[in-house]
XYZ file of C-alpha atoms in Angstrom:
436
model
C 18.569 12.516 33.176
C 19.341 10.847 29.859
C 21.428 12.245 26.983
C 21.689 10.620 23.565
C 23.224 11.535 20.220
C 22.827 9.591 16.965
C 24.396 10.244 13.601
C 23.610 8.585 10.278
C 24.696 8.833 6.657
C 22.570 7.337 3.883
C 23.970 7.420 0.360
C 22.475 5.917 -2.770
C 23.380 5.663 -6.431
C 20.274 4.619 -8.394
C 20.126 3.734 -12.071
C 16.578 3.449 -13.385
C 16.027 1.479 -16.587
C 13.363 1.388 -19.296
C 13.150 -1.840 -21.323
C 16.504 -2.828 -19.796
C 18.145 0.362 -21.105
C 19.548 3.078 -18.780
C 17.009 5.872 -18.404
C 17.463 8.004 -15.258
C 20.446 8.311 -12.948
C 19.888 9.469 -9.345
C 22.512 10.208 -6.689
C 21.373 10.968 -3.124
C 23.240 11.910 0.040
C 21.493 12.247 3.385
C 23.219 13.232 6.611
C 21.261 13.467 9.862
C 22.129 14.135 13.500
C 19.667 13.470 16.295
C 20.091 14.720 19.866
C 17.757 13.692 22.688
C 17.524 14.939 26.263
C 15.172 13.280 28.759
C 14.808 14.374 32.358
C 12.225 13.445 34.961
C 11.437 13.771 38.642
C 8.889 11.775 40.665
C 7.388 12.295 44.125
C 5.414 9.854 46.284
C 3.354 10.646 49.375
C 1.887 7.673 51.287
C -1.535 8.401 52.770
C -2.370 5.821 55.367
C -1.620 2.172 54.656
C -3.506 1.713 51.392
C -3.416 5.067 49.634
C -0.729 7.002 47.819
C -0.421 10.324 46.008
C 2.127 10.533 43.194
C 3.285 13.528 41.173
C 5.991 14.083 38.638
C 7.498 16.018 35.779
C 9.124 14.874 32.537
C 11.083 16.839 29.937
C 11.713 15.544 26.414
C 13.838 17.519 23.952
C 14.483 16.096 20.475
C 16.630 18.008 18.006
C 16.978 16.522 14.507
C 19.113 18.098 11.779
C 18.803 16.880 8.169
C 21.148 17.772 5.302
C 19.956 16.383 1.967
C 21.521 16.391 -1.489
C 19.982 14.979 -4.682
C 21.297 14.925 -8.232
C 19.075 13.462 -10.934
C 18.856 13.400 -14.723
C 15.041 13.385 -14.527
C 13.028 16.493 -15.329
C 11.111 16.429 -12.035
C 10.595 20.081 -10.983
C 10.763 19.187 -7.273
C 14.329 17.818 -7.391
C 15.809 21.118 -6.217
C 13.510 21.072 -3.160
C 15.092 17.813 -1.984
C 18.387 19.696 -1.674
C 17.735 21.263 1.690
C 18.842 21.843 5.259
C 16.223 21.303 7.934
C 16.305 21.760 11.703
C 13.435 20.024 13.507
C 13.171 20.593 17.257
C 10.421 19.420 19.595
C 10.118 20.073 23.329
C 7.597 18.359 25.598
C 6.938 19.392 29.196
C 4.639 16.979 30.999
C 3.267 17.181 34.553
C 1.293 14.355 36.092
C -0.674 13.751 39.256
C -2.269 10.489 40.291
C -3.963 9.068 43.351
C -4.270 5.362 44.072
C -6.038 3.567 46.868
C -7.650 0.273 47.852
C -10.846 -0.384 49.766
C -11.306 -4.056 50.541
C -11.188 -5.936 47.241
C -11.682 -2.779 45.213
C -8.687 -0.713 44.007
C -8.628 2.433 41.931
C -6.172 4.882 40.385
C -7.103 8.329 39.087
C -4.590 10.270 37.039
C -4.211 13.459 35.040
C -1.307 14.474 32.778
C -0.829 17.967 31.377
C 1.433 18.000 28.325
C 2.792 21.240 26.865
C 4.328 20.728 23.423
C 6.421 23.030 21.279
C 7.563 22.071 17.760
C 9.813 24.241 15.589
C 10.694 23.487 11.958
C 13.233 25.536 10.010
C 13.376 24.383 6.370
C 15.830 25.978 3.924
C 15.596 24.794 0.330
C 18.595 25.136 -1.986
C 16.058 26.200 -4.600
C 16.650 29.968 -4.666
C 13.085 30.531 -5.837
C 11.713 29.136 -2.574
C 11.571 31.156 0.617
C 12.746 29.475 3.849
C 9.936 27.949 5.895
C 9.724 28.578 9.628
C 6.889 26.862 11.440
C 6.125 26.827 15.154
C 3.433 24.663 16.708
C 2.257 24.849 20.319
C -0.095 22.412 22.050
C -1.405 22.161 25.589
C -3.401 18.994 26.242
C -4.870 17.241 29.268
C -4.872 13.438 29.400
C -7.037 11.852 32.112
C -6.882 8.193 33.110
C -8.988 5.927 35.316
C -7.957 2.401 36.347
C -10.347 0.263 38.407
C -9.881 -3.299 39.628
C -11.848 -5.740 41.773
C -10.438 -8.971 43.245
C -13.133 -11.587 42.688
C -10.964 -14.162 44.431
C -7.305 -14.709 45.197
C -6.383 -15.416 41.576
C -9.189 -13.691 39.659
C -9.478 -9.974 38.990
C -11.782 -7.698 36.981
C -10.202 -4.619 35.365
C -11.938 -1.525 33.934
C -9.796 1.221 32.390
C -10.101 4.489 30.511
C -7.235 6.592 29.171
C -6.587 9.288 26.618
C -3.294 9.532 24.760
C -1.563 11.384 21.949
C 0.013 9.921 18.798
C 2.593 12.374 17.513
C 3.700 12.338 13.862
C 7.257 11.283 13.127
C 9.653 14.172 12.592
C 10.422 13.401 8.933
C 6.665 13.322 8.194
C 6.675 17.085 8.834
C 9.774 17.990 6.798
C 8.458 19.268 3.408
C 10.890 17.176 1.291
C 12.687 14.805 3.693
C 14.089 12.062 1.479
C 14.301 11.247 -2.233
C 13.870 7.617 -3.342
C 13.492 7.687 -7.123
C 11.877 9.691 -9.903
C 8.587 7.755 -9.853
C 7.882 7.663 -6.089
C 8.076 10.995 -4.281
C 7.510 11.317 -0.538
C 6.238 14.777 0.316
C 6.252 15.793 3.973
C 3.493 17.891 5.515
C 4.649 20.784 7.681
C 1.028 21.299 8.845
C 0.605 17.735 10.124
C -0.863 17.554 13.645
C -1.001 14.823 16.298
C -3.948 12.463 16.531
C -5.724 11.719 19.818
C -6.979 8.365 21.058
C -9.630 7.604 23.682
C -9.338 4.029 24.945
C -11.898 2.018 26.959
C -11.083 -1.459 28.300
C -12.788 -4.170 30.351
C -10.582 -7.114 31.278
C -10.443 -10.217 33.423
C -7.250 -11.661 34.875
C -7.006 -15.363 35.726
C -3.878 -16.648 37.469
C -3.069 -20.293 38.142
C 0.082 -22.181 39.059
C 1.181 -22.858 35.488
C -0.684 -20.269 33.437
C -2.175 -16.804 33.379
C -4.890 -15.585 31.012
C -5.920 -11.983 30.511
C -8.800 -11.417 28.038
C -9.638 -7.757 27.437
C -12.513 -6.216 25.515
C -11.661 -2.783 24.170
C -12.866 0.159 22.117
C -10.530 2.861 20.791
C -11.551 6.049 19.014
C -8.892 8.126 17.213
C -9.536 11.622 15.833
C -7.465 13.502 13.220
C -5.991 10.166 12.212
C -2.767 10.223 10.163
C -3.334 8.720 6.718
C -1.074 8.402 3.674
C -2.459 10.145 0.606
C -1.197 8.601 -2.659
C -1.900 10.762 -5.711
C -0.715 11.872 -9.160
C -0.838 15.662 -9.641
C -0.199 15.112 -13.374
C -1.994 12.060 -14.784
C 0.021 12.215 -18.013
C 3.115 11.132 -16.045
C 3.843 7.992 -14.018
C 4.970 9.906 -10.939
C 3.286 9.088 -7.626
C 3.343 11.311 -4.568
C 2.803 10.085 -1.015
C 1.888 12.625 1.649
C 0.820 12.191 5.306
C -2.370 14.067 6.184
C -4.789 14.404 9.099
C -8.141 13.063 8.018
C -11.226 11.547 9.612
C -11.516 9.062 12.442
C -10.363 5.532 13.154
C -12.433 3.216 15.388
C -11.329 -0.192 16.645
C -13.102 -2.668 18.886
C -12.193 -6.210 19.749
C -10.781 -8.833 22.068
C -7.144 -8.784 23.126
C -6.076 -12.080 24.698
C -2.713 -12.318 26.510
C -1.472 -15.501 28.150
C 1.534 -17.285 29.630
C 1.817 -21.053 30.031
C 4.568 -23.061 31.754
C 3.620 -26.722 31.138
C 7.080 -27.995 32.107
C 10.143 -26.642 33.868
C 11.968 -26.574 30.516
C 9.191 -24.936 28.455
C 7.680 -21.455 28.696
C 5.066 -20.072 26.264
C 3.962 -16.444 26.047
C 1.505 -15.112 23.500
C -1.129 -12.604 22.534
C -4.028 -12.627 20.098
C -5.831 -9.457 19.056
C -9.071 -9.954 17.107
C -10.637 -6.655 16.155
C -13.073 -4.875 13.915
C -12.150 -1.544 12.390
C -13.879 1.389 10.737
C -12.099 4.323 9.107
C -13.583 7.474 7.609
C -12.348 10.321 5.435
C -12.093 11.390 1.793
C -9.084 13.474 0.707
C -9.285 15.913 -2.215
C -6.380 17.315 -4.228
C -5.761 19.431 -7.338
C -4.525 17.602 -10.428
C -4.405 17.614 -14.226
C -5.769 14.829 -16.393
C -3.996 13.195 -19.348
C -5.044 16.065 -21.636
C -3.707 18.744 -19.284
C -7.114 19.877 -18.022
C -7.483 20.918 -14.387
C -9.466 18.546 -12.167
C -10.063 17.692 -8.532
C -9.032 14.163 -7.605
C -9.871 12.265 -4.449
C -8.764 9.271 -2.410
C -11.369 7.523 -0.276
C -10.091 6.112 3.029
C -13.521 4.914 4.165
C -13.490 1.241 5.032
C -14.449 -1.360 7.603
C -13.739 -4.993 8.288
C -12.205 -7.519 10.640
C -8.532 -8.342 11.189
C -6.170 -10.042 13.624
C -2.735 -9.650 15.148
C -0.848 -12.369 16.999
C 2.473 -12.914 18.762
C 3.983 -16.104 20.143
C 7.196 -16.518 22.118
C 8.353 -20.026 23.080
C 11.429 -20.684 25.235
C 13.021 -24.125 25.578
C 15.465 -24.476 28.462
C 17.291 -27.632 27.404
C 19.588 -27.642 30.439
C 20.978 -25.201 32.991
C 23.280 -23.598 30.431
C 21.432 -23.875 27.108
C 18.179 -22.260 26.016
C 16.470 -21.827 22.652
C 13.817 -19.259 21.851
C 11.356 -19.142 18.940
C 9.467 -15.924 18.332
C 6.878 -15.078 15.701
C 4.189 -12.549 14.885
C 1.368 -12.163 12.404
C -0.549 -9.083 11.298
C -3.702 -9.523 9.275
C -4.762 -7.659 6.149
C -6.882 -4.490 6.136
C -8.903 -2.766 3.412
C -10.364 0.625 2.623
C -12.142 1.958 -0.460
C -8.850 2.822 -2.225
C -6.258 0.695 -0.466
C -5.570 -2.947 0.327
C -2.825 -3.771 2.840
C -1.714 -7.410 2.719
C -1.031 -9.566 5.756
C 2.486 -9.949 7.167
C 4.287 -12.512 9.317
C 7.809 -13.305 10.504
C 9.646 -15.913 12.583
C 12.850 -15.406 14.585
C 15.129 -17.955 16.266
C 17.690 -17.517 19.025
C 19.927 -19.730 21.132
C 22.044 -18.903 24.183
C 24.740 -21.027 25.875
C 26.465 -20.190 29.167
C 30.180 -21.082 29.170
C 33.335 -20.674 31.262
C 31.613 -21.578 34.539
C 29.020 -18.882 34.115
C 31.424 -16.068 33.196
C 30.629 -16.143 29.487
C 27.656 -16.424 27.145
C 27.601 -17.217 23.453
C 24.425 -16.348 21.536
C 23.183 -17.052 18.032
C 20.247 -15.283 16.357
C 18.364 -15.493 13.090
C 15.962 -12.634 12.427
C 13.174 -13.321 9.941
C 13.990 -16.962 9.151
C 11.787 -17.155 6.047
C 12.521 -13.588 4.860
C 8.826 -12.646 4.994
C 8.868 -9.504 7.154
C 7.661 -7.045 4.539
C 4.676 -4.841 3.807
C 2.732 -4.946 0.555
C 0.095 -2.304 -0.200
C -2.146 -2.011 -3.253
C -3.509 1.478 -3.938
C -6.044 2.070 -6.671
C -8.036 4.976 -8.021
C -9.847 5.962 -11.208
C -6.537 6.788 -12.948
C -4.107 4.200 -11.546
C -3.413 0.898 -9.818
C -0.220 0.799 -7.754
C 1.629 -1.927 -5.862
C 4.046 -0.865 -3.132
C 6.385 -3.414 -1.558
C 8.697 -2.581 1.338
C 11.021 -4.796 3.375
C 12.587 -3.231 6.453
C 15.625 -5.477 6.359
C 16.478 -8.885 4.872
C 17.116 -12.037 6.875
C 19.947 -11.485 9.358
C 22.303 -13.784 11.267
C 24.339 -12.789 14.307
C 26.712 -14.428 16.765
C 27.811 -12.710 19.961
C 30.199 -13.570 22.771
C 29.894 -11.962 26.192
C 32.383 -12.220 29.052
C 31.517 -11.088 32.575
C 34.419 -9.971 34.745
C 34.346 -10.832 38.414
C 32.299 -8.401 40.440
C 31.975 -7.547 44.079
C 28.863 -8.023 46.153
C 25.740 -7.430 44.127
C 23.631 -4.459 45.186
C 19.930 -5.042 44.881
C 18.397 -2.512 42.496
C 14.954 -1.048 43.175
C 12.197 -2.422 40.988
C 11.438 -0.169 38.046
C 7.965 1.292 38.162
C 5.712 1.905 35.203
C 6.017 5.508 34.097
C 2.533 6.739 33.244
C 4.093 10.016 32.169
C 5.730 8.260 29.218
C 3.616 8.015 26.103
C 4.820 5.012 24.141
C 3.202 2.439 21.938
C 4.528 -0.764 20.422
C 4.486 -1.875 16.837
C 5.308 -4.856 14.689
C 8.867 -3.838 13.987
C 10.369 -6.111 16.569
C 13.971 -7.212 16.830
C 15.549 -10.580 17.421
C 14.274 -12.988 20.017
C 17.254 -12.873 22.310
């Protein structure tokens, strides 16, 4: 059982200028409280010497409360909608059953997860003209998985896998008006947003040697009801852009994912991955708008696109002596294009150092996140009535120093090795932290 509570306050005072003269003044206050409860139970039943039946249950409850206040001198009619109180609650009940066995050099694992989801959204706008919104969503989905492996030799293995998973939208994507940035860029949530589903097929080969391991994997992934960001102007006579998440079309990816580790010397360890993939997206979104003369029209944004891109990570650790180590970590994500959008490439480099002191009782660490201050996303969106550049940086370059002291402890109790939880449904991204 795991219980967690987070609280955050985000306040902003924004002065927008026009030709260096004050134009619009915005004041925003956002208070949010997030509560999470996670509980799980697992059962194992050995069957003979080489087979095992496993079953389990997992409960996830996430309760997010948002209180938003916005004051602005702009004449945007949606300002009052950003003054709201929203309660977002999601409950997931998941049951899984899997059987694993080995026959000679051949091993297999068959699994099935049943996930029952319930999402409730209670949105109360301070705009008295708007009725409160109460939305309840219920899903019941089955997620099969098949993992096959064959030991070609002692250090060589062939892997064939299939799995189906769910990508749930973030909670604030579904809040109608979750957060106000400024008068020209409005994020509009979508209370009708649904999860997307991904079918993944993989064929891999694992090579293990004394100083290195290499794991090349060919894969194909097909996502349906993909979440895309619609950028549009409902009134083309004004320079106000709206961004809204929607379910639209499919997303297909196929490529080679290469993971490796290399220990050339006792003082040097290298870990890395290289993902080279082709992609194809489909979908055209339509929306109601008015042109510059005030006439009604139907606009569209075309998400259709295909191409080739790459992603890479590299982690290098230098152990200079028994007490001092230095780690260099970097990643790169290649550019991608569609008919109406061009996402630029992104890269970052982090550095960390750790020194053991006080006869092993203390550790002093130093970190630099994003050494060259390049960890940002730049997206160009274009349509018949606009060209837009969007630049976002998650956080600027950061430095940190930490000192840890370990008090004397009694005899160490060996902890059981943590097993992979197939009932969890997590995916990584490029928003990584510091190296150490």
